[in-house]
CSV table of C-alpha atoms in Angstrom, one decimal:
chain,number,residue,atom,x,y,z
A,1,MET,CA,0.0,0.0,0.0
A,2,THR,CA,1.5,3.3,-1.1
A,3,GLU,CA,0.5,7.0,-0.7
A,4,ARG,CA,0.0,8.9,-3.9
A,5,ALA,CA,-1.1,12.6,-4.0
A,6,GLY,CA,-2.9,12.1,-0.7
A,7,ILE,CA,-4.7,9.0,-1.9
A,8,ARG,CA,-4.0,5.5,-0.6
A,9,THR,CA,-3.6,3.1,-3.5
A,10,PRO,CA,-2.6,-0.6,-3.5
A,11,TYR,CA,0.0,0.0,-6.2
A,12,GLN,CA,1.7,2.8,-8.1
A,13,THR,CA,-0.8,4.5,-10.4
A,14,LYS,CA,0.2,4.4,-14.1
A,15,ILE,CA,-0.7,7.4,-16.2
A,16,LEU,CA,-0.4,7.9,-20.0
A,17,VAL,CA,-0.3,11.4,-21.5
A,18,VAL,CA,-1.5,11.5,-25.1
A,19,ASP,CA,-0.8,14.9,-26.8
A,20,ASP,CA,0.9,16.0,-30.0
A,21,GLU,CA,2.4,18.9,-28.1
A,22,LYS,CA,5.7,17.9,-26.6
A,23,ARG,CA,5.5,20.8,-24.1
A,24,ILE,CA,2.2,19.5,-22.7
A,25,ARG,CA,3.5,15.9,-22.5
A,26,GLU,CA,6.7,16.9,-20.7
A,27,GLY,CA,4.9,19.4,-18.4
A,28,CYS,CA,2.4,16.7,-17.3
A,29,ARG,CA,5.2,14.1,-16.9
A,30,LYS,CA,7.3,16.4,-14.7
A,31,MET,CA,4.5,17.4,-12.4
A,32,LEU,CA,2.9,13.9,-12.1
A,33,THR,CA,6.3,12.2,-11.6
A,34,GLN,CA,7.0,14.6,-8.7
A,35,GLU,CA,3.7,13.5,-7.2
A,36,GLY,CA,4.9,9.9,-7.2
A,37,PHE,CA,3.0,8.6,-10.3
A,38,GLU,CA,4.5,6.4,-13.1
A,39,VAL,CA,4.0,8.5,-16.2
A,40,ALA,CA,4.4,7.6,-19.9
A,41,GLY,CA,3.8,9.8,-23.0
A,42,ALA,CA,2.5,9.2,-26.5
A,43,GLU,CA,2.9,11.8,-29.3
A,44,ASN,CA,-0.2,10.7,-31.3
A,45,GLY,CA,-3.2,8.5,-31.2
A,46,PHE,CA,-1.6,5.7,-33.2
A,47,ARG,CA,1.3,5.4,-30.7
A,48,ALA,CA,-1.2,5.6,-27.8
A,49,LEU,CA,-3.1,2.6,-29.1
A,50,GLU,CA,0.1,0.6,-29.4
A,51,MET,CA,1.1,1.4,-25.8
A,52,ILE,CA,-2.4,0.6,-24.5
A,53,SER,CA,-2.3,-2.8,-26.2
A,54,GLU,CA,1.0,-3.6,-24.5
A,55,GLU,CA,0.3,-2.6,-20.9
A,56,HIS,CA,-2.5,-1.3,-18.7
A,57,PHE,CA,-2.8,2.3,-17.7
A,58,ASP,CA,-5.0,3.5,-14.8
A,59,ILE,CA,-5.5,7.0,-16.2
A,60,ILE,CA,-5.1,8.4,-19.7
A,61,LEU,CA,-4.8,12.2,-20.3
A,62,LEU,CA,-6.1,12.4,-23.9
A,63,ASP,CA,-5.9,15.4,-26.3
A,64,LEU,CA,-8.9,15.3,-28.6
A,65,MET,CA,-7.4,17.4,-31.4
A,66,MET,CA,-4.5,15.4,-32.8
A,67,SER,CA,-3.4,14.6,-36.4
A,68,GLY,CA,-3.6,11.0,-37.5
A,69,VAL,CA,-5.8,8.9,-35.3
A,70,PRO,CA,-8.3,11.3,-33.6
A,71,GLY,CA,-8.5,11.5,-29.8
A,72,MET,CA,-12.2,10.6,-30.0
A,73,GLU,CA,-11.4,7.3,-31.8
A,74,VAL,CA,-8.8,6.5,-29.1
A,75,LEU,CA,-11.4,7.2,-26.4
A,76,ILE,CA,-14.0,4.9,-28.0
A,77,HIS,CA,-11.4,2.2,-28.4
A,78,VAL,CA,-10.3,2.4,-24.7
A,79,ARG,CA,-13.9,2.4,-23.4
A,80,SER,CA,-14.7,-0.7,-25.4
A,81,HIS,CA,-11.5,-2.7,-24.6
A,82,HIS,CA,-10.3,-1.3,-21.3
A,83,PRO,CA,-13.4,-0.2,-19.3
A,84,ASP,CA,-11.4,0.1,-16.0
A,85,THR,CA,-9.2,2.8,-17.5
A,86,VAL,CA,-10.2,6.4,-16.6
A,87,ILE,CA,-9.9,9.0,-19.4
A,88,ILE,CA,-9.4,12.7,-18.7
A,89,VAL,CA,-9.8,14.8,-21.9
A,90,ILE,CA,-7.4,17.6,-22.6
A,91,THR,CA,-9.1,20.3,-24.7
A,92,GLY,CA,-8.7,23.9,-25.7
A,93,TYR,CA,-11.5,26.4,-25.2
A,94,ALA,CA,-12.3,26.4,-28.9
A,95,THR,CA,-13.1,22.7,-28.8
A,96,LEU,CA,-15.2,22.7,-25.6
A,97,GLU,CA,-18.2,21.1,-27.5
A,98,HIS,CA,-15.9,18.2,-28.3
A,99,ALA,CA,-15.1,17.7,-24.6
A,100,ILE,CA,-18.8,17.5,-23.9
A,101,GLU,CA,-19.2,14.9,-26.7
A,102,ALA,CA,-16.3,13.0,-25.1
A,103,MET,CA,-18.0,12.9,-21.7
A,104,LYS,CA,-21.1,11.4,-23.4
A,105,ASN,CA,-18.8,8.7,-24.9
A,106,GLY,CA,-17.4,7.8,-21.5
A,107,ALA,CA,-14.7,10.3,-20.5
A,108,PHE,CA,-14.4,10.8,-16.8
A,109,ASP,CA,-13.6,14.5,-16.8
A,110,PHE,CA,-11.9,17.2,-18.9
A,111,ILE,CA,-9.3,19.9,-18.3
A,112,PRO,CA,-9.1,22.9,-20.6
A,113,LYS,CA,-5.9,24.3,-21.9
A,114,PRO,CA,-4.0,26.1,-20.6
A,115,PHE,CA,-4.0,24.5,-17.2
A,116,SER,CA,-1.9,24.9,-14.1
A,117,PRO,CA,-0.1,22.1,-12.2
A,118,GLN,CA,-2.7,22.5,-9.4
A,119,ASP,CA,-5.6,22.1,-11.9
A,120,LEU,CA,-4.0,18.9,-13.2
A,121,ARG,CA,-3.4,17.6,-9.7
A,122,VAL,CA,-7.0,18.1,-8.7
A,123,VAL,CA,-8.5,16.3,-11.6
A,124,VAL,CA,-6.0,13.4,-11.3
A,125,VAL,CA,-6.6,13.0,-7.6
A,126,LYS,CA,-10.4,13.0,-8.3
A,127,ALA,CA,-9.8,10.2,-10.9
A,128,ILE,CA,-7.8,8.1,-8.4
A,129,GLU,CA,-10.6,8.5,-5.8
A,130,TYR,CA,-13.0,7.3,-8.5
A,131,ILE,CA,-10.9,4.3,-9.4
A,132,ARG,CA,-10.3,3.3,-5.8
A,133,THR,CA,-14.1,3.6,-5.0
A,134,LEU,CA,-15.0,1.4,-8.0
A,135,GLN,CA,-12.4,-1.2,-7.0
A,136,ASP,CA,-13.5,-1.3,-3.4
A,137,ILE,CA,-17.2,-1.5,-4.4
A,138,SER,CA,-16.5,-4.2,-7.0
A,139,ASN,CA,-14.4,-6.3,-4.7
A,140,GLU,CA,-16.7,-6.0,-1.8
A,141,LYS,CA,-19.8,-6.7,-3.8
A,142,SER,CA,-18.1,-9.8,-5.3
A,143,ARG,CA,-17.1,-11.2,-1.9
A,144,MET,CA,-20.5,-10.5,-0.4
A,145,ARG,CA,-22.4,-11.9,-3.3
A,146,VAL,CA,-20.6,-15.2,-3.2
A,147,LEU,CA,-20.9,-15.4,0.6
A,148,ILE,CA,-24.5,-14.4,0.9
A,149,ASN,CA,-25.8,-16.4,-2.0
A,150,HIS,CA,-24.4,-19.6,-0.6
A,151,LEU,CA,-25.8,-19.2,2.9
A,152,ALA,CA,-28.4,-21.6,4.0
A,153,ASP,CA,-30.1,-18.9,6.0
A,154,GLY,CA,-32.1,-16.1,4.4
A,155,VAL,CA,-30.6,-12.6,4.2
A,156,MET,CA,-32.2,-9.4,3.2
A,157,ALA,CA,-30.9,-5.9,3.3
A,158,THR,CA,-32.9,-2.7,2.8
A,159,ASP,CA,-32.2,1.0,2.5
A,160,LYS,CA,-33.7,3.6,4.8
A,161,GLU,CA,-36.7,3.9,2.4
A,162,LYS,CA,-37.4,0.2,3.0
A,163,ARG,CA,-36.4,-0.7,-0.5
A,164,VAL,CA,-34.7,-4.1,-1.0
A,165,ALA,CA,-31.0,-3.7,-1.6
A,166,LEU,CA,-30.2,-7.4,-1.3
A,167,ALA,CA,-32.1,-10.7,-0.9
A,168,ASN,CA,-30.3,-14.0,-1.3
A,169,PRO,CA,-32.0,-17.1,-2.9
A,170,ALA,CA,-32.6,-18.7,0.6
A,171,PHE,CA,-34.6,-15.7,1.7
A,172,LEU,CA,-36.7,-15.7,-1.4
A,173,LYS,CA,-37.3,-19.4,-1.1
A,174,MET,CA,-38.4,-19.1,2.6
A,175,LEU,CA,-41.0,-16.5,1.7
A,176,GLY,CA,-42.2,-18.5,-1.3
A,177,HIS,CA,-41.3,-15.8,-3.8
A,178,GLN,CA,-41.5,-16.7,-7.4
A,179,GLY,CA,-41.4,-13.9,-9.8
A,180,ASP,CA,-39.7,-10.7,-10.9
A,181,ARG,CA,-36.5,-9.3,-9.7
A,182,VAL,CA,-36.9,-7.9,-6.2
A,183,ILE,CA,-33.9,-5.5,-5.9
A,184,GLY,CA,-35.2,-2.0,-5.7
A,185,SER,CA,-38.8,-2.9,-4.9
A,186,HIS,CA,-40.4,-1.9,-1.6
A,187,VAL,CA,-40.2,-4.5,1.2
A,188,SER,CA,-44.0,-4.7,1.5
A,189,GLU,CA,-44.1,-6.1,-2.1
A,190,LEU,CA,-41.8,-9.0,-1.0
A,191,VAL,CA,-42.7,-9.5,2.7
A,192,GLN,CA,-46.3,-10.1,3.5
A,193,ASN,CA,-45.8,-11.0,7.1
A,194,GLU,CA,-47.1,-8.1,9.3
A,195,ARG,CA,-44.8,-8.7,12.2
A,196,LEU,CA,-41.7,-8.9,10.1
A,197,ASN,CA,-42.6,-5.6,8.5
A,198,GLU,CA,-43.0,-4.2,12.0
A,199,MET,CA,-39.5,-5.4,13.0
A,200,ILE,CA,-38.0,-3.6,10.0
A,201,ASP,CA,-39.8,-0.4,10.9
A,202,GLN,CA,-38.6,-0.7,14.5
A,203,ALA,CA,-35.0,-1.2,13.4
A,204,LEU,CA,-35.2,1.8,11.1
A,205,ALA,CA,-36.7,4.0,13.9
A,206,MET,CA,-34.2,2.9,16.5
A,207,PRO,CA,-32.3,5.9,18.0
A,208,GLY,CA,-28.6,6.2,17.2
A,209,GLU,CA,-27.6,5.7,20.9
A,210,GLU,CA,-29.5,2.5,21.0
A,211,PHE,CA,-28.6,-0.8,19.3
A,212,ALA,CA,-30.6,-4.0,19.7
A,213,GLU,CA,-31.2,-7.2,17.7
A,214,LEU,CA,-34.9,-7.7,17.3
A,215,THR,CA,-36.0,-11.3,17.2
A,216,ASP,CA,-39.2,-13.3,16.7
A,217,GLU,CA,-40.7,-16.5,15.2
A,218,PHE,CA,-43.3,-16.8,12.4
A,219,GLN,CA,-45.4,-19.7,11.3
A,220,PHE,CA,-46.3,-19.8,7.6
A,221,GLU,CA,-49.3,-21.9,6.5
A,222,ASP,CA,-50.0,-23.6,3.2
A,223,ARG,CA,-53.1,-23.0,1.1
A,224,ALA,CA,-55.1,-25.5,3.2
A,225,GLY,CA,-54.3,-23.5,6.3
A,226,ASN,CA,-52.0,-26.2,7.8
A,227,PRO,CA,-48.8,-25.2,9.5
A,228,LYS,CA,-46.0,-25.5,6.9
A,229,THR,CA,-42.8,-23.7,7.9
A,230,ILE,CA,-41.6,-22.0,11.1
A,231,LEU,CA,-39.0,-19.3,10.6
A,232,GLY,CA,-36.9,-17.6,13.2
A,233,ALA,CA,-36.2,-13.9,12.3
A,234,ARG,CA,-33.5,-11.5,13.5
A,235,CYS,CA,-33.4,-7.8,12.4
A,236,VAL,CA,-30.8,-5.1,13.1
A,237,PRO,CA,-30.3,-1.6,11.9
A,238,PHE,CA,-27.4,-0.9,9.6
A,239,ARG,CA,-25.6,2.4,10.3
A,240,ASP,CA,-22.7,4.6,9.3
A,241,ARG,CA,-19.9,5.9,11.5
A,242,LEU,CA,-22.2,8.8,12.7
A,243,ASP,CA,-24.8,6.3,13.9
A,244,ARG,CA,-27.2,7.4,11.1
A,245,ASN,CA,-29.6,4.6,10.0
A,246,LEU,CA,-28.8,3.6,6.4
A,247,GLY,CA,-31.2,0.6,6.4
A,248,THR,CA,-31.7,-2.8,8.0
A,249,VAL,CA,-30.4,-6.4,7.7
A,250,THR,CA,-32.9,-9.2,8.3
A,251,LEU,CA,-31.9,-12.9,8.8
A,252,LEU,CA,-34.4,-15.8,8.4
A,253,GLN,CA,-33.7,-19.3,9.6
A,254,ASP,CA,-35.9,-22.3,8.9
A,255,ILE,CA,-36.4,-23.9,12.4
A,256,THR,CA,-39.3,-26.2,11.6
A,257,THR,CA,-37.4,-29.4,12.3
A,258,LEU,CA,-35.7,-27.9,15.3
A,259,LYS,CA,-39.0,-26.8,16.7
A,260,LYS,CA,-40.3,-30.3,16.5
A,261,MET,CA,-37.3,-31.5,18.3
A,262,GLU,CA,-37.8,-28.8,20.9
A,263,GLN,CA,-41.4,-29.9,21.4
A,264,ILE,CA,-40.2,-33.5,22.0
A,265,LYS,CA,-37.7,-32.2,24.5
A,266,SER,CA,-40.2,-30.0,26.1
A,267,ASP,CA,-42.7,-32.8,26.5
A,268,PHE,CA,-40.0,-35.0,28.1
A,269,VAL,CA,-38.9,-32.2,30.4
A,270,SER,CA,-42.5,-31.6,31.4
A,271,MET,CA,-42.9,-35.3,32.2
A,272,VAL,CA,-39.7,-35.2,34.3
A,273,ALA,CA,-40.9,-32.1,36.1
A,274,HIS,CA,-44.3,-33.6,36.9
A,275,GLU,CA,-43.3,-37.2,37.6
A,276,ILE,CA,-39.9,-36.6,39.3
A,277,ARG,CA,-39.4,-33.0,40.4
A,278,SER,CA,-42.8,-32.6,42.0
A,279,PRO,CA,-42.6,-35.8,44.1
A,280,MET,CA,-39.0,-34.8,45.2
A,281,ASN,CA,-40.3,-31.4,46.4
A,282,SER,CA,-43.0,-33.2,48.3
A,283,VAL,CA,-40.4,-35.5,49.9
A,284,LEU,CA,-38.3,-32.5,50.9
A,285,MET,CA,-41.4,-30.9,52.6
A,286,LEU,CA,-42.0,-34.1,54.5
A,287,ILE,CA,-38.4,-34.3,55.6
A,288,LYS,CA,-38.7,-30.7,56.9
A,289,VAL,CA,-41.8,-31.7,58.9
A,290,ILE,CA,-39.9,-34.6,60.4
A,291,LEU,CA,-36.8,-32.5,61.2
A,292,LYS,CA,-39.1,-30.0,63.1
A,293,GLY,CA,-40.2,-32.8,65.3
A,294,ARG,CA,-43.8,-32.8,64.3
A,295,ALA,CA,-43.7,-36.6,63.7
A,296,GLY,CA,-42.0,-37.4,66.9
A,297,HIS,CA,-38.6,-36.8,68.5
A,298,VAL,CA,-35.7,-36.9,66.1
A,299,THR,CA,-32.3,-38.0,67.4
A,300,GLU,CA,-29.1,-36.3,66.5
A,301,LYS,CA,-28.1,-39.2,64.3
A,302,GLN,CA,-31.4,-39.2,62.5
A,303,GLU,CA,-31.2,-35.5,61.9
A,304,GLU,CA,-27.8,-35.9,60.4
A,305,MET,CA,-29.1,-38.6,58.0
A,306,LEU,CA,-32.2,-36.7,57.0
A,307,ASN,CA,-30.1,-33.6,56.2
A,308,ARG,CA,-28.0,-35.7,53.9
A,309,VAL,CA,-31.1,-37.0,52.2
A,310,SER,CA,-32.3,-33.4,51.7
A,311,GLU,CA,-29.0,-32.5,50.1
A,312,LYS,CA,-29.2,-35.4,47.7
A,313,ILE,CA,-32.8,-34.6,46.7
A,314,ASN,CA,-31.9,-30.9,46.3
A,315,SER,CA,-29.1,-32.0,44.0
A,316,LEU,CA,-31.6,-34.0,41.9
A,317,VAL,CA,-34.0,-31.0,41.7
A,318,ASN,CA,-31.1,-28.7,40.6
A,319,LEU,CA,-30.1,-31.3,38.0
A,320,ALA,CA,-33.5,-31.4,36.5
A,321,SER,CA,-33.6,-27.6,36.3
A,322,GLU,CA,-30.1,-27.4,34.7
A,323,LEU,CA,-31.0,-30.0,32.2
A,324,LEU,CA,-34.0,-27.9,31.2
A,325,ASP,CA,-31.8,-24.8,30.8
A,326,LEU,CA,-29.2,-26.7,28.8
A,327,ALA,CA,-31.8,-28.2,26.5
A,328,LYS,CA,-33.3,-24.7,25.8
A,329,ILE,CA,-29.9,-23.1,25.1
A,330,GLU,CA,-28.6,-26.0,22.9
A,331,SER,CA,-31.7,-26.0,20.8
A,332,GLY,CA,-30.9,-22.5,19.6
A,333,LEU,CA,-34.5,-21.7,19.5
A,334,ILE,CA,-34.9,-19.2,22.2
A,335,MET,CA,-35.1,-16.0,20.1
A,336,GLN,CA,-33.7,-13.7,22.7
A,337,GLU,CA,-32.9,-10.1,21.9
A,338,GLN,CA,-29.2,-9.2,21.9
A,339,LYS,CA,-28.3,-5.7,22.8
A,340,ARG,CA,-25.3,-3.5,23.2
A,341,LEU,CA,-24.1,-4.3,26.7
A,342,ASP,CA,-21.5,-2.6,29.0
A,343,ILE,CA,-19.5,-5.6,30.1
A,344,GLY,CA,-17.7,-3.5,32.7
A,345,GLU,CA,-21.0,-2.8,34.4
A,346,ILE,CA,-22.0,-6.5,34.4
A,347,LEU,CA,-18.7,-7.6,35.8
A,348,THR,CA,-18.9,-5.0,38.6
A,349,GLU,CA,-22.4,-6.2,39.6
A,350,GLN,CA,-21.4,-9.9,39.5
A,351,VAL,CA,-18.2,-9.4,41.6
A,352,ALA,CA,-20.2,-7.4,44.2
A,353,PHE,CA,-22.8,-10.1,44.3
A,354,HIS,CA,-20.3,-12.9,45.0
A,355,GLN,CA,-18.2,-10.9,47.5
A,356,THR,CA,-20.1,-12.2,50.5
A,357,LYS,CA,-19.6,-15.8,49.6
A,358,ALA,CA,-15.9,-15.2,48.9
A,359,GLN,CA,-15.4,-13.4,52.2
A,360,GLU,CA,-17.1,-16.3,54.0
A,361,ARG,CA,-14.5,-18.6,52.6
A,362,ASP,CA,-11.6,-16.1,53.3
A,363,ILE,CA,-11.0,-15.6,49.5
A,364,LEU,CA,-9.9,-12.3,48.0
A,365,LEU,CA,-12.2,-11.6,45.0
A,366,GLU,CA,-10.9,-8.6,43.0
A,367,LEU,CA,-12.1,-6.8,39.8
A,368,ILE,CA,-9.2,-5.5,37.8
A,369,PRO,CA,-10.0,-1.8,36.9
A,370,ILE,CA,-11.2,-1.4,33.3
A,371,SER,CA,-9.3,1.2,31.4
A,372,GLU,CA,-11.8,1.9,28.6
A,373,PRO,CA,-15.4,1.2,27.9
A,374,ALA,CA,-16.1,-2.4,26.8
A,375,PHE,CA,-19.3,-3.1,24.9
A,376,VAL,CA,-20.4,-6.5,23.6
A,377,LEU,CA,-23.5,-7.6,21.7
A,378,GLY,CA,-25.4,-10.1,23.8
A,379,ASN,CA,-28.3,-11.1,25.9
A,380,ARG,CA,-27.8,-9.7,29.4
A,381,TYR,CA,-29.4,-12.6,31.3
A,382,ASN,CA,-27.2,-15.1,29.4
A,383,ILE,CA,-24.0,-13.1,29.9
A,384,GLU,CA,-24.7,-12.7,33.6
A,385,GLU,CA,-25.2,-16.4,33.9
A,386,VAL,CA,-21.8,-17.1,32.2
A,387,ILE,CA,-19.9,-14.7,34.6
A,388,SER,CA,-21.8,-15.9,37.6
A,389,ASN,CA,-21.0,-19.5,36.9
A,390,LEU,CA,-17.3,-18.9,36.3
A,391,VAL,CA,-16.9,-16.8,39.4
A,392,GLY,CA,-19.0,-19.2,41.5
A,393,ASN,CA,-16.8,-22.1,40.3
A,394,ALA,CA,-13.6,-20.2,41.1
A,395,ILE,CA,-14.9,-19.6,44.6
A,396,LYS,CA,-15.9,-23.2,45.0
A,397,TYR,CA,-12.6,-24.7,43.9
A,398,THR,CA,-10.3,-22.1,45.6
A,399,PRO,CA,-9.2,-23.0,49.2
A,400,GLY,CA,-9.4,-20.4,51.9
A,401,GLY,CA,-6.7,-17.7,51.7
A,402,GLY,CA,-6.7,-17.9,47.9
A,403,LYS,CA,-7.3,-15.1,45.3
A,404,ILE,CA,-9.6,-14.6,42.3
A,405,TRP,CA,-9.2,-11.9,39.7
A,406,VAL,CA,-11.9,-10.9,37.2
A,407,SER,CA,-11.0,-8.7,34.3
A,408,THR,CA,-11.8,-7.7,30.7
A,409,THR,CA,-9.5,-6.6,27.8
A,410,ALA,CA,-10.2,-5.6,24.3
A,411,LYS,CA,-9.0,-7.9,21.5
A,412,GLU,CA,-9.4,-7.6,17.8
A,413,ASN,CA,-13.2,-7.7,17.2
A,414,HIS,CA,-13.7,-9.3,20.6
A,415,HIS,CA,-13.7,-8.5,24.3
A,416,CYS,CA,-12.0,-11.1,26.5
A,417,ILE,CA,-13.6,-11.8,29.9
A,418,CYS,CA,-11.0,-13.4,32.2
A,419,VAL,CA,-11.6,-15.2,35.5
A,420,ARG,CA,-8.3,-16.3,37.1
A,421,ASP,CA,-7.9,-18.1,40.5
A,422,THR,CA,-5.2,-19.7,42.7
A,423,GLY,CA,-7.4,-22.8,43.3
A,424,ILE,CA,-6.7,-26.5,43.1
A,425,GLY,CA,-6.3,-26.4,39.3
A,426,MET,CA,-6.8,-29.3,36.8
A,427,SER,CA,-4.8,-31.8,34.9
A,428,GLN,CA,-4.6,-31.7,31.1
A,429,GLU,CA,-6.9,-34.7,31.0
A,430,ASP,CA,-9.5,-32.8,32.9
A,431,ILE,CA,-9.1,-29.7,30.8
A,432,GLU,CA,-10.0,-31.7,27.7
A,433,ARG,CA,-13.3,-32.9,29.2
A,434,ILE,CA,-14.3,-30.0,31.5
A,435,PHE,CA,-17.0,-28.7,29.1
A,436,GLU,CA,-18.7,-32.1,28.7
A,437,ARG,CA,-22.1,-32.6,30.3
A,438,PHE,CA,-22.0,-34.3,33.7
A,439,TYR,CA,-18.2,-34.4,33.8
A,440,ARG,CA,-16.7,-33.4,37.1
A,441,VAL,CA,-13.0,-33.3,38.2
A,442,LYS,CA,-12.6,-36.2,40.7
A,443,ASN,CA,-9.8,-36.4,43.1
A,444,GLU,CA,-9.1,-36.1,46.8
A,445,LYS,CA,-9.5,-32.3,46.8
A,446,THR,CA,-12.9,-32.3,45.1
A,447,ARG,CA,-14.5,-35.2,47.0
A,448,ASN,CA,-16.6,-32.9,49.2
A,449,ILE,CA,-17.4,-30.3,46.5
A,450,GLY,CA,-21.0,-30.7,45.2
A,451,GLY,CA,-22.3,-30.0,41.7
A,452,THR,CA,-24.2,-31.5,38.7
A,453,GLY,CA,-21.4,-31.3,36.1
A,454,LEU,CA,-23.6,-29.2,33.9
A,455,GLY,CA,-22.6,-25.6,34.8
A,456,LEU,CA,-19.6,-25.4,32.3
A,457,ALA,CA,-21.6,-27.2,29.6
A,458,ILE,CA,-24.3,-24.5,30.0
A,459,VAL,CA,-21.6,-21.7,29.9
A,460,LYS,CA,-20.0,-23.1,26.7
A,461,SER,CA,-23.4,-23.4,25.0
A,462,ILE,CA,-24.3,-19.8,25.9
A,463,VAL,CA,-20.9,-18.5,24.7
A,464,GLU,CA,-21.2,-20.3,21.4
A,465,ALA,CA,-24.8,-19.1,20.9
A,466,HIS,CA,-23.2,-15.6,21.1
A,467,ASN,CA,-20.6,-16.5,18.4
A,468,GLY,CA,-18.0,-16.5,21.1
A,469,ILE,CA,-15.2,-18.8,22.3
A,470,ILE,CA,-14.2,-20.1,25.7
A,471,ASN,CA,-11.0,-21.7,26.7
A,472,VAL,CA,-9.2,-22.7,29.9
A,473,GLU,CA,-5.6,-22.8,31.1
A,474,SER,CA,-4.8,-24.7,34.3
A,475,GLU,CA,-2.3,-26.8,36.2
A,476,PRO,CA,-2.8,-28.9,39.4
A,477,ASP,CA,-2.3,-26.8,42.5
A,478,LEU,CA,-1.5,-23.6,40.5
A,479,GLY,CA,-5.0,-22.4,39.8
A,480,SER,CA,-7.1,-22.0,36.6
A,481,THR,CA,-7.8,-19.2,34.1
A,482,PHE,CA,-11.0,-19.2,32.1
A,483,LYS,CA,-11.2,-16.8,29.1
A,484,VAL,CA,-14.4,-16.0,27.3
A,485,TYR,CA,-14.2,-14.1,24.0
A,486,ILE,CA,-17.5,-12.3,23.0
A,487,PRO,CA,-17.8,-10.2,19.7
A,488,THR,CA,-17.5,-6.5,20.2
A,489,ALA,CA,-20.6,-4.4,19.6
A,490,ILE,CA,-19.3,-2.1,16.8
A,491,HIS,CA,-21.0,0.3,14.5
A,492,SER,CA,-21.6,-0.6,10.9
A,493,ASP,CA,-19.2,1.0,8.4
């Protein structure tokens, strides 16, 4: 990447000056070479066509009034065979009408003779900006077109007037569209679902200081009125650097099969809740009655045994609840809104909440000061659950007198939430399995520490649902460090 005349270009710009006046050619060459451009000259149209056939030029400064091959003929040839080349016409005042004709034939701009070095520089810089813009747009459109058209999920983008700027084949298929080209048409012509139109309106009307991901689910019926397809929808505003709404981006996901699976899971969990959890709660209530002596005197030994039974039953109740949470998260069907969250605020609240428990165990729980604002895009309840689980585990597995540090740092496109402790640590074998469901580290030091083995599985599922990553570093007796990477909430460019 080089700097040319105040414009960033990926390579040295090549310019051809075509003029039968040597004075003009040499003057342009001198000035443009000093600006850092690679400049060549051609004394007539015939020589220019020869040079153009041999190598590519980004910009051609072309005199229209030349002997031999006319400049207009050169212009037409270049526009036909080298459409990426920008042509700037050099013309005298007496031939201004020819310059206008040249513009109609595809010339980018013209500069009348006589012209100053500054006049030349301005028009060349403008041409380079034009070239760079076209290249950026072309490259970006090509990449986006290939990516979006091959997505299994539906994608639609609109401008601020609710006109369709992009709609991939998956989106059109999900809405059952069969017909004319939709680009440029109003959203209402493509999207008949009232709620989806409302979501797009809400995203467009969202204030600049607010950013949220709107979510919902829709059921589309066939002609007989029978449920056919269930779609999950997400809609966000698309903004510039000044937080001005430029349009919206809407994503559709066919969740019909997954919803059926969710229903099966839901039915099973309901059965578990009714047939297992409810009787267990009843047993707990009966044990409390016995412990209070309402069924007769309870010896010290009996009280100890009943308390142990209560603990085991409570563990089973918690297990049923955590299984329900995990099933919901892993199904990916809870369409929860994700908003721009201040991760520093959440960490402060969570550390304050766990301070009492840490102090009871004589553990120093410290939040490392955050040097700059840290914002992520996520669901607040889920992010709080992740941090609470990690801090709670650190307290649980750190002996008295230990320390726990909580911090966040900005990484490229992510914020890293770190929970580090001086606890009992883990072996490499345990690290490889720590996020598996029901897996718990088993050794002499963890024998008396309770748990279901689902907490970290839930944490991992939540993090992945936020397009994040979690990893752990640990050694026996040297503590553990959990790092969670959540995408940064950034503005659209």
